[in-house]
């Protein structure tokens, strides 16, 4: 990697970063901020969606039936310890063998994003459901609710705060991993960090950093807002007493 | 509205016929049930009472098939509960438990309407029924309908639990220690209110408790169960108190079973003596229990008290001896509930 910005005073760094962010040239074209941002968001969204489609139903099912719960906890915790960068690197030889072109740039990062989003989705879906009071579930059954109605009408609404926390961590994880992918030629906001580093352009490098951080925070805020709208006020401690 | 919110009330007869539940190989294991047979006529409260682990909750849960029996039959209005679709069966059996089991994410109104919603009632009918039931259990609909369970006291929640169980007007209700989680004062009030409700509703009720006093108070019939899931005695409370079938039953109902029997009869049931002078004597309304009357007479230390009739007019003299001889009667009359 190129020379670091270690000897640049902080004020200068802020100035060049602000200048880079303010430059209209950086807001247009295929390497412009809107284009890179939408790349980043689209790929993050797609991998979060794909991961959710697999991990959430699996977690819900394991939580509801109680089957294979040991598998979830042990594997997910090991999985969570995997460093993103290593996952991407490990995937490269396999994906290039399948597709020499996109196998280096797009796929390893995409696969890593999906794989790393899995554990928080799976574990939180499982724990959310498993944490629902069993007396409550039995009461629901005794009233003649079918298993599917118990899951959709009782267990998921009650588990929603826990599941939503999982989705939120997965989303932030995915946004962060997409940044790392730029090293391998993946698009997105990480490009600015890689290019800024290579070109010794601190404005571009830290502009990229600011954008990634802002996106991660925006993601967090968005999911918190959605969660607040979806979770029943009956479950919030504010209504107690 | 063309459809009334309340369907016509009805009750079902419940019969246990040789019902057995074994867990693993041990016949005596906790919660096992051994050859249980008894019949609960439609419209009466039958209390299953016994020490913990005697299989009373297991017996209750076999009725709505939360637990499947190993052998025997449970008949609801003559038809085997095992022959019916389990979901349909459960929707016509009300269920009240100690932990209440209200859904925390739903409002009180939606909680009460769970079964009607499952049965596909229209929104209007659900709401009308919900309001009707909340009023019935003493909760003003306008105040409670849109609140959440976490905003209610334990006693209020238990009332909602009863309202929810009644929502679809089930012919049978199962109640598992429904008033055990609230303090004694609230419990007594809930018991009294429930008995008053039951006078109007006349549901068939299977009620589980470990508390003998509650069993005597609530039950038209009592099934005393002992360890190993066997039926130790089955009959009306007076009979169980007057003639315990075994040492176990006598010990279980307690040394004070005589006093407990007195709480089943009231002044209205008692033969009185000619009144004579009444100055300074305590007076008893017709619904005073003999147990309370005895207690008052012992404290007052007078030759007796004045029994009043429904109109509040003196009817005759009540003495300690008269109360004692009521106990000696073979079958004292049951406190009138109607």
Coordinates of C-alpha atoms in Angstrom, one line a residue:
Chain A
X1 CA 0.0 0.0 0.0
X2 CA 1.1 3.6 -0.6
X3 CA 2.4 6.2 1.8
X4 CA 0.1 6.8 4.7
X5 CA -1.2 10.2 5.8
X6 CA 0.6 9.9 9.1
X7 CA 2.5 13.2 9.0
X8 CA -0.3 15.4 7.7
X9 CA -1.7 17.7 10.3
X10 CA -5.4 17.1 11.2
X11 CA -6.6 20.6 10.0
X12 CA -5.1 20.1 6.6
X13 CA -6.7 16.7 6.4
X14 CA -10.1 18.1 7.2
X15 CA -9.6 20.8 4.6
X16 CA -8.6 18.6 1.8
X17 CA -11.4 16.1 2.6
X18 CA -13.9 18.9 2.6
X19 CA -12.5 20.2 -0.6
X20 CA -12.7 16.8 -2.2
X21 CA -16.3 16.3 -1.1
X22 CA -17.3 19.8 -2.3
X23 CA -15.7 19.4 -5.8
X24 CA -18.6 19.1 -8.3
X25 CA -16.3 16.9 -10.5
X26 CA -16.5 14.2 -7.8
X27 CA -20.3 14.2 -8.0
X28 CA -20.6 13.1 -11.7
X29 CA -19.6 10.3 -14.0
X30 CA -19.1 6.6 -13.4
X31 CA -16.6 7.2 -10.6
X32 CA -18.8 10.0 -9.1
X33 CA -20.1 9.8 -5.6
X34 CA -23.8 9.2 -6.7
X35 CA -22.7 6.3 -8.9
X36 CA -20.4 4.7 -6.3
X37 CA -23.0 5.2 -3.6
X38 CA -25.7 3.5 -5.5
X39 CA -23.3 0.7 -6.4
X40 CA -22.5 0.3 -2.7
X41 CA -26.2 0.5 -1.6
X42 CA -27.4 -1.8 -4.4
X43 CA -24.8 -4.6 -3.7
X44 CA -25.3 -4.3 0.1
X45 CA -29.0 -4.4 -0.3
X46 CA -28.9 -7.4 -2.6
X47 CA -26.6 -9.4 -0.4
X48 CA -28.6 -8.5 2.8
X49 CA -31.8 -9.6 1.0
X50 CA -30.3 -12.9 -0.2
X51 CA -28.8 -13.6 3.3
X52 CA -32.1 -12.7 4.9
X53 CA -34.1 -15.0 2.7
X54 CA -32.0 -18.0 3.9
X55 CA -31.0 -17.1 7.4
X56 CA -34.2 -15.6 8.8
X57 CA -36.6 -18.4 7.9
X58 CA -34.0 -20.9 9.1
X59 CA -33.6 -19.1 12.4
X60 CA -37.4 -18.8 12.9
X61 CA -37.9 -22.5 12.1
X62 CA -35.2 -23.6 14.5
X63 CA -36.6 -21.3 17.2
X64 CA -40.1 -22.5 16.8
X65 CA -39.4 -26.2 16.7
X66 CA -36.4 -26.2 18.9
X67 CA -34.6 -28.6 16.6
X68 CA -30.9 -28.2 15.8
X69 CA -30.5 -25.2 18.2
X70 CA -27.1 -26.5 19.3
X71 CA -26.0 -26.2 15.7
X72 CA -27.0 -22.6 15.4
X73 CA -25.2 -21.4 18.4
X74 CA -22.0 -23.3 18.0
X75 CA -21.5 -22.7 14.3
X76 CA -22.7 -19.1 14.3
X77 CA -20.3 -18.1 17.0
X78 CA -17.4 -19.6 15.2
X79 CA -18.6 -18.0 12.0
X80 CA -18.9 -14.6 13.6
X81 CA -15.2 -14.7 14.5
X82 CA -14.2 -14.9 10.8
X83 CA -12.4 -11.7 9.6
X84 CA -14.1 -10.3 6.5
X85 CA -10.9 -9.6 4.6
X86 CA -9.8 -13.2 5.1
X87 CA -13.1 -14.6 3.8
X88 CA -12.9 -12.5 0.6
X89 CA -9.2 -13.6 0.1
X90 CA -10.1 -17.3 0.6
X91 CA -13.0 -17.1 -1.9
X92 CA -10.9 -15.6 -4.7
X93 CA -9.3 -18.8 -6.0
X94 CA -12.7 -20.6 -6.1
X95 CA -14.6 -17.9 -7.8
X96 CA -11.9 -17.1 -10.4
X97 CA -11.8 -20.8 -11.3
X98 CA -15.5 -20.4 -12.2
X99 CA -15.4 -17.0 -13.8
X100 CA -11.9 -15.5 -14.4
X101 CA -13.2 -12.0 -14.9
X102 CA -16.0 -11.3 -12.3
X103 CA -14.6 -14.1 -10.2
X104 CA -12.0 -11.7 -9.0
X105 CA -13.9 -8.4 -8.8
X106 CA -17.5 -9.0 -7.9
X107 CA -18.2 -12.5 -6.6
X108 CA -15.8 -12.9 -3.7
X109 CA -17.0 -9.8 -2.0
X110 CA -20.6 -10.5 -2.8
X111 CA -20.3 -14.0 -1.4
X112 CA -18.4 -12.8 1.6
X113 CA -21.1 -10.2 2.3
X114 CA -23.9 -12.8 2.1
X115 CA -21.9 -15.3 4.3
X116 CA -21.0 -12.7 6.9
X117 CA -24.5 -11.3 7.1
X118 CA -25.8 -14.8 8.0
X119 CA -24.8 -15.3 11.6
X120 CA -26.5 -12.2 13.2
X121 CA -29.6 -12.9 11.1
X122 CA -29.7 -16.5 12.0
X123 CA -28.8 -16.2 15.7
X124 CA -31.1 -13.3 16.4
X125 CA -34.1 -14.9 14.6
X126 CA -33.5 -18.1 16.6
X127 CA -33.0 -16.4 19.9
X128 CA -35.9 -14.0 19.4
X129 CA -38.3 -16.9 18.9
X130 CA -36.8 -19.2 21.5
X131 CA -37.1 -16.4 24.0
X132 CA -40.9 -16.2 23.7
X133 CA -42.6 -17.4 26.9
X134 CA -43.5 -21.1 26.4
X135 CA -46.7 -20.6 28.5
X136 CA -47.8 -18.0 26.1
X137 CA -47.2 -20.3 23.1
X138 CA -49.2 -23.1 24.9
X139 CA -52.0 -20.7 25.7
X140 CA -52.1 -19.8 22.0
X141 CA -52.2 -23.4 21.0
X142 CA -54.9 -24.1 23.6
X143 CA -57.0 -21.3 22.0
X144 CA -56.9 -23.2 18.7
X145 CA -54.2 -21.2 16.9
X146 CA -52.4 -23.3 14.3
X147 CA -48.6 -23.6 14.3
X148 CA -48.3 -21.1 11.4
X149 CA -50.6 -18.7 13.1
X150 CA -48.6 -19.0 16.4
X151 CA -45.4 -18.2 14.5
X152 CA -46.8 -15.2 12.5
X153 CA -49.3 -13.8 15.0
X154 CA -47.5 -14.3 18.2
X155 CA -43.8 -15.4 18.1
X156 CA -42.6 -13.1 15.3
X157 CA -44.3 -9.9 16.6
X158 CA -42.8 -10.6 20.1
X159 CA -39.4 -11.5 18.8
X160 CA -39.3 -8.5 16.4
X161 CA -37.0 -6.3 18.5
X162 CA -34.4 -9.1 18.7
X163 CA -34.8 -10.0 15.0
X164 CA -34.5 -6.3 14.0
X165 CA -31.3 -6.0 16.0
X166 CA -29.9 -8.9 14.0
X167 CA -30.9 -7.3 10.7
X168 CA -29.3 -4.0 11.8
X169 CA -26.0 -5.6 12.7
X170 CA -26.0 -7.6 9.5
X171 CA -26.7 -4.4 7.4
X172 CA -23.8 -2.6 9.0
X173 CA -21.6 -5.6 8.6
X174 CA -22.5 -5.8 4.9
X175 CA -21.9 -2.1 4.3
X176 CA -18.5 -2.4 5.9
X177 CA -17.6 -5.6 4.0
X178 CA -18.5 -4.0 0.7
X179 CA -15.8 -1.4 1.4
X180 CA -13.1 -4.0 1.8
X181 CA -14.1 -5.5 -1.6
X182 CA -12.7 -2.4 -3.4
X183 CA -9.2 -3.9 -2.9
X184 CA -10.3 -6.7 -5.2
X185 CA -11.7 -4.4 -7.9
X186 CA -15.2 -4.3 -6.5
X187 CA -17.0 -1.0 -7.0
X188 CA -18.7 1.0 -4.3
X189 CA -17.4 3.7 -2.0
X190 CA -14.4 1.7 -1.1
X191 CA -12.9 2.6 -4.5
X192 CA -12.1 6.1 -3.2
X193 CA -10.1 4.7 -0.3
X194 CA -8.1 2.3 -2.5
X195 CA -7.6 5.0 -5.2
X196 CA -6.8 7.8 -2.7
X197 CA -4.3 5.6 -1.1
X198 CA -2.7 4.6 -4.4
X199 CA -2.6 8.2 -5.7
X200 CA -1.5 9.7 -2.4
X201 CA -4.7 11.8 -2.5
X202 CA -5.7 12.4 1.1
X203 CA -8.8 14.3 0.1
X204 CA -10.1 11.3 -1.9
X205 CA -9.0 8.7 0.7
X206 CA -10.7 10.5 3.6
X207 CA -13.6 11.6 1.5
X208 CA -14.2 7.9 1.0
X209 CA -13.9 7.2 4.7
X210 CA -16.4 9.9 5.6
X211 CA -18.8 8.6 3.0
X212 CA -18.6 5.0 4.2
X213 CA -19.0 6.0 7.8
X214 CA -22.0 8.2 6.9
X215 CA -23.6 5.4 5.0
X216 CA -23.1 3.0 7.9
X217 CA -24.7 5.5 10.3
X218 CA -27.6 6.2 7.9
X219 CA -28.2 2.5 7.6
X220 CA -28.3 2.2 11.3
X221 CA -30.7 5.1 11.6
X222 CA -33.0 3.8 8.9
X223 CA -33.3 0.4 10.4
X224 CA -33.9 1.9 13.9
X225 CA -36.7 4.0 12.4
X226 CA -38.3 1.0 10.7
X227 CA -38.0 -1.0 13.8
X228 CA -39.7 1.6 15.9
X229 CA -42.6 1.7 13.5
X230 CA -43.0 -2.1 13.3
X231 CA -42.7 -3.1 17.0
X232 CA -45.9 -3.0 19.0
X233 CA -46.1 -0.3 21.7
X234 CA -47.2 -3.1 24.0
X235 CA -43.7 -4.5 24.0
X236 CA -42.0 -1.3 24.8
X237 CA -41.1 -0.6 28.4
X238 CA -42.4 3.0 28.0
X239 CA -46.0 1.8 28.1
X240 CA -45.4 -0.1 31.3
X241 CA -46.9 1.1 34.6
Chain B
X1 CA -77.1 -5.1 13.9
X2 CA -78.7 -8.2 12.6
X3 CA -76.5 -10.7 14.2
X4 CA -76.3 -10.5 18.0
X5 CA -72.8 -10.4 19.4
X6 CA -73.6 -13.0 21.9
X7 CA -74.5 -16.5 20.6
X8 CA -77.1 -18.4 22.5
X9 CA -75.4 -19.8 25.6
X10 CA -75.0 -23.5 26.0
X11 CA -72.9 -25.9 28.1
X12 CA -71.6 -29.4 27.4
X13 CA -71.4 -32.4 29.7
X14 CA -67.9 -33.7 30.3
X15 CA -67.0 -37.3 31.0
X16 CA -63.7 -38.9 31.9
X17 CA -63.9 -42.7 31.2
X18 CA -60.9 -44.7 32.4
X19 CA -58.4 -42.0 31.4
X20 CA -54.8 -42.9 31.8
X21 CA -51.6 -41.1 31.1
X22 CA -48.2 -42.7 31.6
X23 CA -44.8 -41.0 31.1
X24 CA -42.1 -43.5 30.2
X25 CA -42.2 -46.6 32.2
X26 CA -42.8 -45.3 35.7
X27 CA -46.6 -45.4 36.4
X28 CA -46.1 -43.3 39.5
X29 CA -44.2 -40.5 37.7
X30 CA -45.1 -36.9 38.3
X31 CA -48.1 -35.8 36.4
X32 CA -49.2 -39.3 35.5
X33 CA -52.9 -40.1 35.6
X34 CA -54.3 -43.5 36.5
X35 CA -57.7 -44.8 35.3
X36 CA -59.6 -41.6 36.0
X37 CA -63.4 -41.7 35.6
X38 CA -66.0 -39.1 36.6
X39 CA -68.8 -37.1 34.9
X40 CA -69.4 -33.4 35.1
X41 CA -73.0 -32.5 34.3
X42 CA -73.5 -29.6 31.9
X43 CA -73.5 -26.2 33.6
X44 CA -71.6 -27.2 36.7
X45 CA -68.1 -26.4 38.1
X46 CA -66.0 -29.5 38.8
X47 CA -62.8 -28.7 40.8
X48 CA -59.7 -31.0 40.5
X49 CA -57.8 -30.7 43.7
X50 CA -54.8 -32.5 45.1
X51 CA -51.2 -32.1 46.1
X52 CA -48.6 -31.1 43.4
X53 CA -47.7 -33.9 41.0
X54 CA -51.0 -35.7 41.4
X55 CA -51.9 -35.3 37.7
X56 CA -54.6 -32.6 38.0
X57 CA -53.1 -30.3 35.4
X58 CA -52.3 -33.3 33.2
X59 CA -56.0 -34.3 33.4
X60 CA -57.1 -30.8 32.5
X61 CA -54.7 -30.6 29.5
X62 CA -55.9 -33.9 28.1
X63 CA -59.4 -32.4 27.6
X64 CA -58.1 -29.9 25.0
X65 CA -55.4 -32.3 23.9
X66 CA -52.4 -30.3 24.9
X67 CA -51.5 -33.7 26.3
X68 CA -52.7 -36.9 24.6
X69 CA -54.0 -39.6 26.9
X70 CA -52.3 -43.0 26.9
X71 CA -55.6 -44.8 27.4
X72 CA -59.3 -44.2 28.1
X73 CA -61.7 -41.6 26.6
X74 CA -62.7 -38.1 27.3
X75 CA -66.2 -37.3 26.1
X76 CA -67.6 -33.9 25.4
X77 CA -71.4 -34.1 25.1
X78 CA -70.9 -37.8 24.4
X79 CA -68.4 -37.5 21.6
X80 CA -64.7 -38.5 22.0
X81 CA -62.4 -35.4 22.0
X82 CA -59.9 -37.5 20.0
X83 CA -62.3 -37.9 17.1
X84 CA -62.6 -34.1 16.5
X85 CA -60.2 -31.8 14.6
X86 CA -57.9 -30.6 17.3
X87 CA -58.1 -26.9 16.3
X88 CA -61.9 -26.9 16.1
X89 CA -62.1 -28.6 19.4
X90 CA -59.8 -26.1 21.1
X91 CA -61.7 -23.1 19.7
X92 CA -64.8 -24.2 21.5
X93 CA -63.1 -24.8 24.8
X94 CA -62.2 -21.7 26.9
X95 CA -58.8 -21.8 28.6
X96 CA -57.6 -19.7 31.6
X97 CA -54.2 -20.2 33.2
X98 CA -52.4 -18.8 36.2
X99 CA -49.9 -16.9 34.1
X100 CA -52.9 -15.5 32.2
X101 CA -51.0 -15.7 28.9
X102 CA -52.2 -12.4 27.4
X103 CA -50.4 -11.5 24.1
X104 CA -48.2 -8.6 25.1
X105 CA -48.1 -7.1 21.6
X106 CA -51.9 -6.8 21.3
X107 CA -54.3 -4.4 22.9
X108 CA -56.8 -5.7 25.5
X109 CA -59.5 -5.5 22.9
X110 CA -57.6 -7.6 20.4
X111 CA -56.6 -10.1 23.1
X112 CA -60.2 -10.7 24.0
X113 CA -61.0 -11.1 20.3
X114 CA -58.3 -13.7 19.5
X115 CA -60.7 -16.7 19.1
X116 CA -63.5 -14.7 17.4
X117 CA -60.8 -13.4 14.9
X118 CA -59.6 -17.0 14.3
X119 CA -63.2 -18.0 13.7
X120 CA -63.5 -15.3 11.1
X121 CA -66.0 -13.0 12.8
X122 CA -66.4 -9.6 11.2
X123 CA -64.6 -6.6 12.8
X124 CA -67.9 -5.1 14.0
X125 CA -69.1 -8.3 15.7
X126 CA -65.6 -8.8 17.3
X127 CA -65.7 -5.3 18.7
X128 CA -69.3 -5.6 20.0
X129 CA -68.5 -8.9 21.7
X130 CA -65.2 -7.5 23.2
X131 CA -67.0 -4.5 24.7
X132 CA -69.7 -6.8 26.0
X133 CA -67.2 -9.1 27.7
X134 CA -65.1 -6.4 29.2
X135 CA -68.2 -4.9 30.8
X136 CA -69.2 -8.4 32.0
X137 CA -65.9 -8.8 33.9
X138 CA -66.0 -5.3 35.3
X139 CA -63.6 -3.5 33.0
X140 CA -65.0 -0.4 31.4
X141 CA -64.5 -1.0 27.6
X142 CA -63.7 2.7 26.8
X143 CA -60.9 2.7 29.3
X144 CA -59.4 -0.7 28.7
X145 CA -60.0 -1.6 25.1
X146 CA -57.0 0.1 23.6
X147 CA -54.5 -0.5 26.5
X148 CA -51.8 -3.1 26.5
X149 CA -51.5 -6.0 29.0
X150 CA -48.3 -4.4 30.5
X151 CA -50.4 -1.4 31.6
X152 CA -52.8 -3.5 33.7
X153 CA -52.6 -4.8 37.3
X154 CA -52.5 -8.6 37.9
X155 CA -56.2 -8.7 38.9
X156 CA -57.2 -6.7 35.8
X157 CA -55.2 -9.0 33.6
X158 CA -56.8 -12.1 35.1
X159 CA -60.3 -10.6 34.3
X160 CA -59.2 -10.1 30.7
X161 CA -58.0 -13.7 30.7
X162 CA -61.5 -14.8 31.8
X163 CA -63.1 -12.5 29.2
X164 CA -60.9 -13.9 26.5
X165 CA -61.8 -17.5 27.4
X166 CA -65.5 -16.6 27.2
X167 CA -65.2 -14.7 23.9
X168 CA -66.6 -17.4 21.6
X169 CA -69.1 -18.6 24.2
X170 CA -67.5 -22.0 24.7
X171 CA -69.7 -24.8 26.1
X172 CA -66.7 -25.8 28.3
X173 CA -64.0 -23.8 30.2
X174 CA -60.8 -25.2 31.5
X175 CA -59.3 -23.1 34.3
X176 CA -55.8 -24.0 35.7
X177 CA -55.1 -22.2 39.0
X178 CA -56.7 -19.1 37.5
X179 CA -56.6 -17.0 40.7
X180 CA -53.4 -18.3 42.2
X181 CA -51.1 -15.5 41.1
X182 CA -53.0 -12.6 42.7
X183 CA -53.0 -11.5 46.4
X184 CA -55.6 -13.0 48.7
X185 CA -58.0 -10.0 48.7
X186 CA -58.0 -9.7 44.9
X187 CA -58.3 -13.5 44.7
X188 CA -61.4 -13.5 46.9
X189 CA -63.0 -10.8 44.8
X190 CA -62.2 -12.6 41.6
X191 CA -63.7 -15.8 42.9
X192 CA -66.9 -14.1 44.1
X193 CA -67.3 -12.3 40.8
X194 CA -66.6 -15.4 38.8
X195 CA -69.3 -17.3 40.8
X196 CA -71.7 -14.5 40.2
X197 CA -70.9 -14.7 36.4
X198 CA -71.3 -18.4 36.4
X199 CA -74.8 -18.1 37.9
X200 CA -75.8 -16.2 34.7
X201 CA -73.6 -18.2 32.2
X202 CA -74.0 -21.7 33.6
X203 CA -70.9 -23.0 31.7
X204 CA -69.4 -26.4 32.3
X205 CA -66.1 -25.7 34.0
X206 CA -63.2 -27.9 34.9
X207 CA -61.1 -26.0 37.5
X208 CA -57.7 -27.0 38.8
X209 CA -56.4 -25.8 42.2
X210 CA -54.1 -27.1 45.0
X211 CA -56.1 -25.0 47.5
X212 CA -58.8 -27.0 49.4
X213 CA -60.6 -23.8 50.5
X214 CA -60.8 -22.6 46.9
X215 CA -62.1 -26.1 45.8
X216 CA -64.8 -26.0 48.4
X217 CA -65.8 -22.4 47.5
X218 CA -65.8 -22.9 43.7
X219 CA -66.9 -26.5 43.2
X220 CA -70.3 -27.9 42.7
X221 CA -68.4 -31.1 42.5
X222 CA -64.9 -31.9 43.7
X223 CA -62.5 -34.5 42.4
X224 CA -59.8 -35.1 45.0
X225 CA -56.7 -36.6 43.4
X226 CA -53.8 -38.3 45.2
X227 CA -50.2 -39.2 44.2
X228 CA -50.0 -41.5 41.3
X229 CA -52.9 -39.7 39.5
X230 CA -55.7 -41.7 41.2
X231 CA -59.1 -40.3 42.0
X232 CA -59.3 -40.4 45.8
X233 CA -62.9 -39.2 46.1
X234 CA -65.5 -37.5 43.8
X235 CA -68.6 -35.7 45.0
X236 CA -70.1 -32.5 46.2
X237 CA -68.1 -30.4 48.7
X238 CA -70.5 -31.3 51.6
X239 CA -70.0 -35.0 51.1
X240 CA -66.3 -34.8 50.9
X241 CA -66.1 -32.7 54.1
X242 CA -68.7 -34.8 56.0
X243 CA -67.6 -38.2 54.8
X244 CA -64.0 -38.3 53.6
X245 CA -63.5 -41.6 51.7
X246 CA -60.0 -42.3 53.1
X247 CA -57.4 -41.1 55.5
X248 CA -55.7 -39.3 52.6
X249 CA -58.8 -37.3 51.9
X250 CA -59.5 -36.5 55.6
X251 CA -55.9 -35.3 56.0
X252 CA -56.0 -33.4 52.7
X253 CA -59.2 -31.5 53.5
X254 CA -57.8 -30.7 57.0
X255 CA -58.7 -30.9 60.7
X256 CA -61.1 -27.9 60.3
X257 CA -63.3 -29.7 57.8
X258 CA -66.2 -29.2 60.2
X259 CA -65.8 -25.4 60.0
X260 CA -65.3 -25.6 56.3
X261 CA -68.7 -27.4 56.1
X262 CA -70.3 -24.5 58.0
X263 CA -69.0 -22.1 55.3
X264 CA -71.1 -24.0 52.8
X265 CA -74.4 -23.2 54.6
X266 CA -76.1 -19.9 55.4
X267 CA -78.5 -18.6 58.0
X268 CA -81.3 -19.0 55.4
X269 CA -80.7 -22.8 55.6
X270 CA -80.9 -23.0 59.4
X271 CA -83.9 -24.0 61.5
X272 CA -84.4 -21.3 64.1
X273 CA -85.8 -21.3 67.6
X274 CA -88.6 -18.9 68.9
X275 CA -87.1 -15.5 69.3
X276 CA -88.2 -14.1 72.6
X277 CA -86.4 -10.9 73.8
X278 CA -84.0 -9.6 71.1
X279 CA -82.4 -6.6 72.8
X280 CA -78.6 -6.5 72.5
X281 CA -78.5 -9.6 70.2
X282 CA -76.4 -9.6 66.9
X283 CA -78.4 -9.9 63.7
X284 CA -77.7 -12.0 60.7
X285 CA -78.7 -11.4 57.1
X286 CA -79.9 -14.6 55.3
X287 CA -76.7 -14.9 53.2
X288 CA -74.4 -14.9 56.3
X289 CA -72.5 -18.2 56.3
X290 CA -72.9 -20.4 59.4
X291 CA -69.1 -20.2 59.9
X292 CA -69.3 -16.4 60.2
X293 CA -72.4 -16.6 62.4
X294 CA -70.6 -19.0 64.8
X295 CA -67.6 -16.8 64.9
X296 CA -69.7 -13.7 65.7
X297 CA -71.7 -15.6 68.4
X298 CA -68.6 -16.9 70.1
X299 CA -67.1 -13.4 70.2
X300 CA -70.4 -11.7 71.3
X301 CA -71.0 -14.2 74.1
X302 CA -74.8 -13.9 74.0
X303 CA -77.4 -16.6 74.2
X304 CA -77.9 -16.3 70.4
X305 CA -78.4 -14.0 67.4
X306 CA -81.4 -12.8 65.4
X307 CA -81.9 -14.4 62.0
X308 CA -83.4 -11.9 59.5
X309 CA -85.4 -12.9 56.4
X310 CA -85.0 -11.4 52.9
X311 CA -87.1 -8.4 53.9
X312 CA -84.9 -7.7 56.9
X313 CA -87.6 -8.9 59.4
X314 CA -86.6 -11.1 62.4
X315 CA -87.3 -14.7 61.6
X316 CA -86.1 -16.5 64.8
X317 CA -83.2 -17.1 67.2
X318 CA -79.9 -18.6 66.1
X319 CA -77.8 -20.3 68.8
X320 CA -74.4 -22.0 68.9
X321 CA -76.2 -25.3 69.6
X322 CA -78.4 -24.9 66.5
X323 CA -75.3 -24.4 64.3
X324 CA -73.6 -27.4 65.9
X325 CA -76.7 -29.5 65.2
X326 CA -76.7 -28.4 61.6
X327 CA -73.2 -30.0 61.3
X328 CA -74.6 -33.2 62.8
X329 CA -77.3 -33.4 60.1
X330 CA -76.3 -36.1 57.7
X331 CA -76.6 -33.9 54.6
X332 CA -76.6 -30.1 55.4
X333 CA -78.1 -28.2 52.6
X334 CA -75.7 -26.5 50.2
X335 CA -75.6 -22.7 50.3
X336 CA -78.0 -21.6 47.7
X337 CA -76.3 -20.0 44.7
X338 CA -79.3 -19.1 42.6

